[in-house]
PDB file of C-alpha atoms in Angstrom:
ATOM      1  CA  UNK A   1      94.321  14.094  43.637  1.00 70.00           C
ATOM      2  CA  UNK A   2      92.497  10.971  42.838  1.00 74.00           C
ATOM      3  CA  UNK A   3      90.095   9.037  44.442  1.00 68.00           C
ATOM      4  CA  UNK A   4      90.253   6.042  45.233  1.00 74.00           C
ATOM      5  CA  UNK A   5      87.233   3.177  45.144  1.00 78.00           C
ATOM      6  CA  UNK A   6      84.634   4.748  44.281  1.00 78.00           C
ATOM      7  CA  UNK A   7      82.312   3.103  41.991  1.00 81.00           C
ATOM      8  CA  UNK A   8      78.341   4.142  40.898  1.00 84.00           C
ATOM      9  CA  UNK A   9      75.925   2.636  42.580  1.00 87.00           C
ATOM     10  CA  UNK A  10      72.670   4.818  40.445  1.00 88.00           C
ATOM     11  CA  UNK A  11      73.049   6.706  37.888  1.00 89.00           C
ATOM     12  CA  UNK A  12      71.848  10.329  37.512  1.00 88.00           C
ATOM     13  CA  UNK A  13      68.650  10.065  34.998  1.00 88.00           C
ATOM     14  CA  UNK A  14      66.352  12.958  34.007  1.00 88.00           C
ATOM     15  CA  UNK A  15      63.543  12.903  35.788  1.00 85.00           C
ATOM     16  CA  UNK A  16      60.095  11.878  34.051  1.00 84.00           C
ATOM     17  CA  UNK A  17      58.643  13.996  36.341  1.00 82.00           C
ATOM     18  CA  UNK A  18      59.065  17.038  38.382  1.00 81.00           C
ATOM     19  CA  UNK A  19      59.187  17.728  42.439  1.00 82.00           C
ATOM     20  CA  UNK A  20      57.789  20.478  43.309  1.00 83.00           C
ATOM     21  CA  UNK A  21      54.878  21.636  42.717  1.00 82.00           C
ATOM     22  CA  UNK A  22      52.771  19.263  43.705  1.00 85.00           C
ATOM     23  CA  UNK A  23      49.740  19.351  40.959  1.00 86.00           C
ATOM     24  CA  UNK A  24      47.213  17.127  42.766  1.00 88.00           C
ATOM     25  CA  UNK A  25      47.593  19.557  46.337  1.00 89.00           C
ATOM     26  CA  UNK A  26      48.121  22.892  44.260  1.00 90.00           C
ATOM     27  CA  UNK A  27      44.722  22.032  42.217  1.00 93.00           C
ATOM     28  CA  UNK A  28      42.797  20.921  45.289  1.00 94.00           C
ATOM     29  CA  UNK A  29      44.160  23.815  46.915  1.00 94.00           C
ATOM     30  CA  UNK A  30      43.426  26.198  44.616  1.00 95.00           C
ATOM     31  CA  UNK A  31      39.782  24.389  43.688  1.00 95.00           C
ATOM     32  CA  UNK A  32      38.825  25.235  48.040  1.00 95.00           C
ATOM     33  CA  UNK A  33      40.150  28.330  47.867  1.00 96.00           C
ATOM     34  CA  UNK A  34      38.085  29.458  44.404  1.00 96.00           C
ATOM     35  CA  UNK A  35      34.505  27.595  45.525  1.00 96.00           C
ATOM     36  CA  UNK A  36      35.207  29.923  48.754  1.00 95.00           C
ATOM     37  CA  UNK A  37      35.859  32.947  46.985  1.00 95.00           C
ATOM     38  CA  UNK A  38      33.445  32.438  44.626  1.00 95.00           C
ATOM     39  CA  UNK A  39      30.091  31.212  47.047  1.00 95.00           C
ATOM     40  CA  UNK A  40      31.195  34.745  49.056  1.00 94.00           C
ATOM     41  CA  UNK A  41      31.539  36.914  46.196  1.00 93.00           C
ATOM     42  CA  UNK A  42      27.919  36.183  45.266  1.00 91.00           C
ATOM     43  CA  UNK A  43      26.546  35.583  48.289  1.00 90.00           C
ATOM     44  CA  UNK A  44      27.559  40.028  48.790  1.00 90.00           C
ATOM     45  CA  UNK A  45      26.484  40.880  45.195  1.00 86.00           C
ATOM     46  CA  UNK A  46      22.831  39.444  46.582  1.00 80.00           C
ATOM     47  CA  UNK A  47      22.865  41.017  50.058  1.00 82.00           C
ATOM     48  CA  UNK A  48      24.269  44.216  48.433  1.00 83.00           C
ATOM     49  CA  UNK A  49      21.757  44.196  45.010  1.00 78.00           C
ATOM     50  CA  UNK A  50      18.861  46.628  45.760  1.00 75.00           C
ATOM     51  CA  UNK A  51      16.843  45.732  42.938  1.00 75.00           C
ATOM     52  CA  UNK A  52      14.819  42.011  42.057  1.00 78.00           C
ATOM     53  CA  UNK A  53      15.937  39.310  40.410  1.00 79.00           C
ATOM     54  CA  UNK A  54      12.376  37.058  40.584  1.00 84.00           C
ATOM     55  CA  UNK A  55       8.813  38.100  40.498  1.00 85.00           C
ATOM     56  CA  UNK A  56       8.317  36.865  43.566  1.00 89.00           C
ATOM     57  CA  UNK A  57      11.028  39.171  45.488  1.00 87.00           C
ATOM     58  CA  UNK A  58       8.829  41.823  43.796  1.00 85.00           C
ATOM     59  CA  UNK A  59       5.560  40.879  44.763  1.00 90.00           C
ATOM     60  CA  UNK A  60       7.234  39.618  48.194  1.00 91.00           C
ATOM     61  CA  UNK A  61       8.365  43.313  48.844  1.00 87.00           C
ATOM     62  CA  UNK A  62       5.554  45.556  47.901  1.00 86.00           C
ATOM     63  CA  UNK A  63       2.751  43.027  48.836  1.00 90.00           C
ATOM     64  CA  UNK A  64       1.039  43.779  45.228  1.00 87.00           C
ATOM     65  CA  UNK A  65       0.117  41.093  42.328  1.00 87.00           C
ATOM     66  CA  UNK A  66       3.297  41.109  39.670  1.00 86.00           C
ATOM     67  CA  UNK A  67       0.873  42.332  36.409  1.00 87.00           C
ATOM     68  CA  UNK A  68       3.774  41.202  33.647  1.00 86.00           C
ATOM     69  CA  UNK A  69       7.360  40.717  33.098  1.00 86.00           C
ATOM     70  CA  UNK A  70       9.010  42.020  30.088  1.00 86.00           C
ATOM     71  CA  UNK A  71      12.313  40.868  28.593  1.00 84.00           C
ATOM     72  CA  UNK A  72      15.072  41.988  26.986  1.00 86.00           C
ATOM     73  CA  UNK A  73      14.884  42.321  23.807  1.00 87.00           C
ATOM     74  CA  UNK A  74      17.891  40.699  21.364  1.00 86.00           C
ATOM     75  CA  UNK A  75      19.134  42.882  18.190  1.00 86.00           C
ATOM     76  CA  UNK A  76      16.775  40.858  15.788  1.00 86.00           C
ATOM     77  CA  UNK A  77      13.356  41.296  17.515  1.00 86.00           C
ATOM     78  CA  UNK A  78      14.347  45.140  17.308  1.00 86.00           C
ATOM     79  CA  UNK A  79      14.531  44.977  13.459  1.00 86.00           C
ATOM     80  CA  UNK A  80      11.698  44.717  10.433  1.00 82.00           C
ATOM     81  CA  UNK A  81      11.999  45.606   6.899  1.00 77.00           C
ATOM     82  CA  UNK A  82      15.970  45.752   6.893  1.00 78.00           C
ATOM     83  CA  UNK A  83      15.789  48.349   9.705  1.00 85.00           C
ATOM     84  CA  UNK A  84      15.474  49.429  12.959  1.00 88.00           C
ATOM     85  CA  UNK A  85      12.275  50.154  14.935  1.00 89.00           C
ATOM     86  CA  UNK A  86      11.355  51.399  18.080  1.00 91.00           C
ATOM     87  CA  UNK A  87      10.671  49.743  20.789  1.00 91.00           C
ATOM     88  CA  UNK A  88       7.135  51.017  21.621  1.00 91.00           C
ATOM     89  CA  UNK A  89       6.107  50.297  17.552  1.00 91.00           C
ATOM     90  CA  UNK A  90       6.527  46.789  18.167  1.00 91.00           C
ATOM     91  CA  UNK A  91       2.961  45.751  19.150  1.00 92.00           C
ATOM     92  CA  UNK A  92       1.722  47.396  15.923  1.00 91.00           C
ATOM     93  CA  UNK A  93       4.177  46.478  13.270  1.00 90.00           C
ATOM     94  CA  UNK A  94       4.793  42.981  15.386  1.00 90.00           C
ATOM     95  CA  UNK A  95       1.701  42.270  16.894  1.00 90.00           C
ATOM     96  CA  UNK A  96       2.304  38.239  17.452  1.00 90.00           C
ATOM     97  CA  UNK A  97       6.120  38.705  18.851  1.00 90.00           C
ATOM     98  CA  UNK A  98       7.102  37.760  22.754  1.00 91.00           C
ATOM     99  CA  UNK A  99       7.528  41.385  23.446  1.00 92.00           C
ATOM    100  CA  UNK A 100       3.590  42.699  22.219  1.00 92.00           C
ATOM    101  CA  UNK A 101       2.464  39.452  24.258  1.00 93.00           C
ATOM    102  CA  UNK A 102       3.723  40.862  27.378  1.00 93.00           C
ATOM    103  CA  UNK A 103       2.165  44.406  26.923  1.00 94.00           C
ATOM    104  CA  UNK A 104      -0.854  42.478  26.118  1.00 93.00           C
ATOM    105  CA  UNK A 105      -0.817  40.912  29.701  1.00 92.00           C
ATOM    106  CA  UNK A 106       0.048  44.090  31.173  1.00 92.00           C
ATOM    107  CA  UNK A 107      -2.988  45.539  29.913  1.00 92.00           C
ATOM    108  CA  UNK A 108      -4.757  42.328  30.739  1.00 91.00           C
ATOM    109  CA  UNK A 109      -2.989  42.868  33.986  1.00 89.00           C
ATOM    110  CA  UNK A 110      -4.032  46.456  34.512  1.00 90.00           C
ATOM    111  CA  UNK A 111      -8.130  45.574  33.294  1.00 89.00           C
ATOM    112  CA  UNK A 112      -8.870  42.478  35.543  1.00 87.00           C
ATOM    113  CA  UNK A 113      -8.279  44.611  38.796  1.00 85.00           C
ATOM    114  CA  UNK A 114     -11.534  45.387  37.980  1.00 86.00           C
ATOM    115  CA  UNK A 115     -13.702  43.588  36.040  1.00 84.00           C
ATOM    116  CA  UNK A 116     -17.245  45.021  36.475  1.00 87.00           C
ATOM    117  CA  UNK A 117     -15.457  48.860  36.216  1.00 89.00           C
ATOM    118  CA  UNK A 118     -12.100  48.298  34.523  1.00 87.00           C
ATOM    119  CA  UNK A 119      -9.929  51.565  35.129  1.00 90.00           C
ATOM    120  CA  UNK A 120     -10.192  53.725  32.007  1.00 90.00           C
ATOM    121  CA  UNK A 121      -7.025  56.754  33.426  1.00 93.00           C
ATOM    122  CA  UNK A 122      -3.373  54.325  33.883  1.00 93.00           C
ATOM    123  CA  UNK A 123      -0.826  56.345  34.898  1.00 93.00           C
ATOM    124  CA  UNK A 124       2.817  54.876  34.301  1.00 93.00           C
ATOM    125  CA  UNK A 125       5.499  55.810  36.533  1.00 90.00           C
ATOM    126  CA  UNK A 126       8.505  54.769  37.738  1.00 88.00           C
ATOM    127  CA  UNK A 127      11.481  55.966  41.005  1.00 86.00           C
ATOM    128  CA  UNK A 128      14.757  57.228  38.368  1.00 85.00           C
ATOM    129  CA  UNK A 129      15.024  58.396  35.213  1.00 85.00           C
ATOM    130  CA  UNK A 130      15.583  56.139  32.461  1.00 86.00           C
ATOM    131  CA  UNK A 131      13.922  53.191  33.645  1.00 88.00           C
ATOM    132  CA  UNK A 132      11.623  52.522  31.276  1.00 89.00           C
ATOM    133  CA  UNK A 133       7.800  54.387  31.577  1.00 92.00           C
ATOM    134  CA  UNK A 134       7.893  56.491  28.539  1.00 93.00           C
ATOM    135  CA  UNK A 135       8.983  52.923  27.118  1.00 93.00           C
ATOM    136  CA  UNK A 136       5.852  50.952  28.897  1.00 93.00           C
ATOM    137  CA  UNK A 137       3.467  53.480  27.854  1.00 94.00           C
ATOM    138  CA  UNK A 138       3.933  54.361  24.596  1.00 95.00           C
ATOM    139  CA  UNK A 139       3.842  50.077  24.369  1.00 94.00           C
ATOM    140  CA  UNK A 140       0.051  50.186  26.408  1.00 94.00           C
ATOM    141  CA  UNK A 141      -0.986  52.716  23.819  1.00 95.00           C
ATOM    142  CA  UNK A 142      -0.204  51.297  20.618  1.00 94.00           C
ATOM    143  CA  UNK A 143      -1.456  47.596  21.818  1.00 94.00           C
ATOM    144  CA  UNK A 144      -5.065  49.011  23.229  1.00 93.00           C
ATOM    145  CA  UNK A 145      -5.253  51.054  19.894  1.00 93.00           C
ATOM    146  CA  UNK A 146      -4.460  47.651  18.126  1.00 91.00           C
ATOM    147  CA  UNK A 147      -7.411  46.698  20.026  1.00 89.00           C
ATOM    148  CA  UNK A 148      -9.622  48.888  18.537  1.00 91.00           C
ATOM    149  CA  UNK A 149     -10.040  50.912  22.141  1.00 91.00           C
ATOM    150  CA  UNK A 150      -9.988  54.470  21.829  1.00 93.00           C
ATOM    151  CA  UNK A 151      -7.108  55.744  23.540  1.00 95.00           C
ATOM    152  CA  UNK A 152      -5.788  59.131  24.091  1.00 96.00           C
ATOM    153  CA  UNK A 153      -2.117  59.780  24.900  1.00 95.00           C
ATOM    154  CA  UNK A 154      -1.336  62.473  28.045  1.00 95.00           C
ATOM    155  CA  UNK A 155       2.447  63.105  28.149  1.00 94.00           C
ATOM    156  CA  UNK A 156       2.701  64.371  32.076  1.00 92.00           C
ATOM    157  CA  UNK A 157       6.516  64.031  31.949  1.00 91.00           C
ATOM    158  CA  UNK A 158       6.748  67.727  32.729  1.00 90.00           C
ATOM    159  CA  UNK A 159      10.571  68.337  33.235  1.00 88.00           C
ATOM    160  CA  UNK A 160      11.576  65.314  30.237  1.00 89.00           C
ATOM    161  CA  UNK A 161       8.683  65.507  27.862  1.00 91.00           C
ATOM    162  CA  UNK A 162      10.709  61.817  25.357  1.00 91.00           C
ATOM    163  CA  UNK A 163       7.197  61.105  24.298  1.00 93.00           C
ATOM    164  CA  UNK A 164       6.156  65.065  23.827  1.00 93.00           C
ATOM    165  CA  UNK A 165       9.812  64.793  20.609  1.00 93.00           C
ATOM    166  CA  UNK A 166       8.117  60.839  19.429  1.00 92.00           C
ATOM    167  CA  UNK A 167       4.866  62.634  18.951  1.00 93.00           C
ATOM    168  CA  UNK A 168       6.934  65.422  17.166  1.00 92.00           C
ATOM    169  CA  UNK A 169       4.406  68.035  19.569  1.00 91.00           C
ATOM    170  CA  UNK A 170       7.686  70.275  21.064  1.00 90.00           C
ATOM    171  CA  UNK A 171       6.333  73.618  19.663  1.00 89.00           C
ATOM    172  CA  UNK A 172       2.565  72.452  19.700  1.00 91.00           C
ATOM    173  CA  UNK A 173      -0.072  73.199  22.907  1.00 92.00           C
ATOM    174  CA  UNK A 174      -0.168  70.917  24.926  1.00 92.00           C
ATOM    175  CA  UNK A 175      -0.600  69.882  28.735  1.00 94.00           C
ATOM    176  CA  UNK A 176       0.900  73.032  30.268  1.00 93.00           C
ATOM    177  CA  UNK A 177      -0.824  74.776  27.676  1.00 92.00           C
ATOM    178  CA  UNK A 178      -4.428  72.970  28.384  1.00 91.00           C
ATOM    179  CA  UNK A 179      -3.834  73.765  32.545  1.00 91.00           C
ATOM    180  CA  UNK A 180      -2.677  77.633  32.649  1.00 90.00           C
ATOM    181  CA  UNK A 181      -5.527  78.346  30.437  1.00 88.00           C
ATOM    182  CA  UNK A 182      -3.315  79.513  27.325  1.00 89.00           C
ATOM    183  CA  UNK A 183      -5.093  76.571  24.615  1.00 89.00           C
ATOM    184  CA  UNK A 184      -8.148  74.601  24.062  1.00 90.00           C
ATOM    185  CA  UNK A 185      -8.861  70.808  23.791  1.00 91.00           C
ATOM    186  CA  UNK A 186      -9.317  71.481  19.958  1.00 91.00           C
ATOM    187  CA  UNK A 187      -5.817  72.699  19.394  1.00 91.00           C
ATOM    188  CA  UNK A 188      -4.080  70.533  22.322  1.00 93.00           C
ATOM    189  CA  UNK A 189      -5.587  67.115  21.209  1.00 94.00           C
ATOM    190  CA  UNK A 190      -3.899  65.711  18.498  1.00 94.00           C
ATOM    191  CA  UNK A 191      -4.321  61.891  15.918  1.00 95.00           C
ATOM    192  CA  UNK A 192      -0.747  60.561  16.072  1.00 94.00           C
ATOM    193  CA  UNK A 193      -1.281  58.693  12.468  1.00 91.00           C
ATOM    194  CA  UNK A 194       1.725  55.904  13.110  1.00 88.00           C
ATOM    195  CA  UNK A 195       0.413  54.716  16.742  1.00 90.00           C
ATOM    196  CA  UNK A 196      -3.272  55.060  15.567  1.00 91.00           C
ATOM    197  CA  UNK A 197      -4.146  57.113  19.241  1.00 94.00           C
ATOM    198  CA  UNK A 198      -5.084  60.376  20.572  1.00 95.00           C
ATOM    199  CA  UNK A 199      -2.073  62.136  21.935  1.00 95.00           C
ATOM    200  CA  UNK A 200      -1.948  65.638  24.493  1.00 94.00           C
ATOM    201  CA  UNK A 201       1.624  66.835  24.313  1.00 94.00           C
ATOM    202  CA  UNK A 202       3.808  68.130  27.164  1.00 92.00           C
ATOM    203  CA  UNK A 203       3.712  71.794  26.138  1.00 90.00           C
ATOM    204  CA  UNK A 204       5.439  74.859  26.839  1.00 90.00           C
ATOM    205  CA  UNK A 205       8.367  74.580  29.419  1.00 89.00           C
ATOM    206  CA  UNK A 206       7.234  75.629  32.447  1.00 86.00           C
ATOM    207  CA  UNK A 207       9.584  76.300  36.247  1.00 86.00           C
ATOM    208  CA  UNK A 208       7.166  74.567  38.463  1.00 86.00           C
ATOM    209  CA  UNK A 209       5.466  71.834  36.728  1.00 88.00           C
ATOM    210  CA  UNK A 210       4.566  69.393  40.834  1.00 88.00           C
ATOM    211  CA  UNK A 211       1.868  72.506  40.731  1.00 89.00           C
ATOM    212  CA  UNK A 212       0.237  72.067  38.163  1.00 90.00           C
ATOM    213  CA  UNK A 213       0.004  68.695  38.133  1.00 90.00           C
ATOM    214  CA  UNK A 214      -1.520  69.147  41.932  1.00 91.00           C
ATOM    215  CA  UNK A 215      -3.921  71.451  40.288  1.00 89.00           C
ATOM    216  CA  UNK A 216      -7.383  71.710  40.534  1.00 89.00           C
ATOM    217  CA  UNK A 217      -7.191  71.452  36.864  1.00 87.00           C
ATOM    218  CA  UNK A 218      -5.397  68.832  36.268  1.00 88.00           C
TER     219      UNK A 218
END
C-alpha cells in the first residue's frame, strides 16, 4: 500500500532546549522549599539550644555581669618555640596573646567587684565535667603570678584532681590530708616552679569528698 497525496509540512528538527523539566519553575520551587526548611531548621535549633550564644543572653538569663569572654584557640596560638604548649601556660609563655588578655580581663573583673576590698579567695567551678574550670583556674593563677601577686592554688576537686596531676603531686599530701589532720600546712604547700605560684594538691583519695569540703576545718 502506498499512501497518496502525502507531503512534509514541517521537517522534524533536533530541539535546542528540553521540553521538560521547566528549569525556571523547578529552581523557583526548590529555592522556596529550601528557604522554608532552612529557616525552620535554624529556628528549631535556636529554640532547642540549651546553651548561650551571646554575652547578652548570659547576662539576661543569670542576671549577672559577664566578666570576660574567652575565644576558641587556634593551633598556631597553642604553639611556641616549635612545640605545643598547654593552655594554662599561655599567660606565662605568651603574656601579650589574645587569651592572656582575656584572662587579665577576667581577673580585673573579679577585682572590680569590690574595689575597696577586692576578694582574696576566688572559687572556680562548673555545672558539668570537662567545661574548663581547671584550665581557667590555672590560667588565673598564672596570670596573677605574672602580675607579681602572691597566689596559692588549692585543688579542691577531690573526685577528678586534674590540677594535682599538672603539678605532679599525685602521691604527695594535700587538701584531704590537711582536713583529716594527717598533714601540716608546711608539708602540703608546694611551690610550682613553672607557674611561679604556690599550690596545695588534692592529696589522698577519699570516699566522702562532700563531707570534707563542708567541714568546719575547710
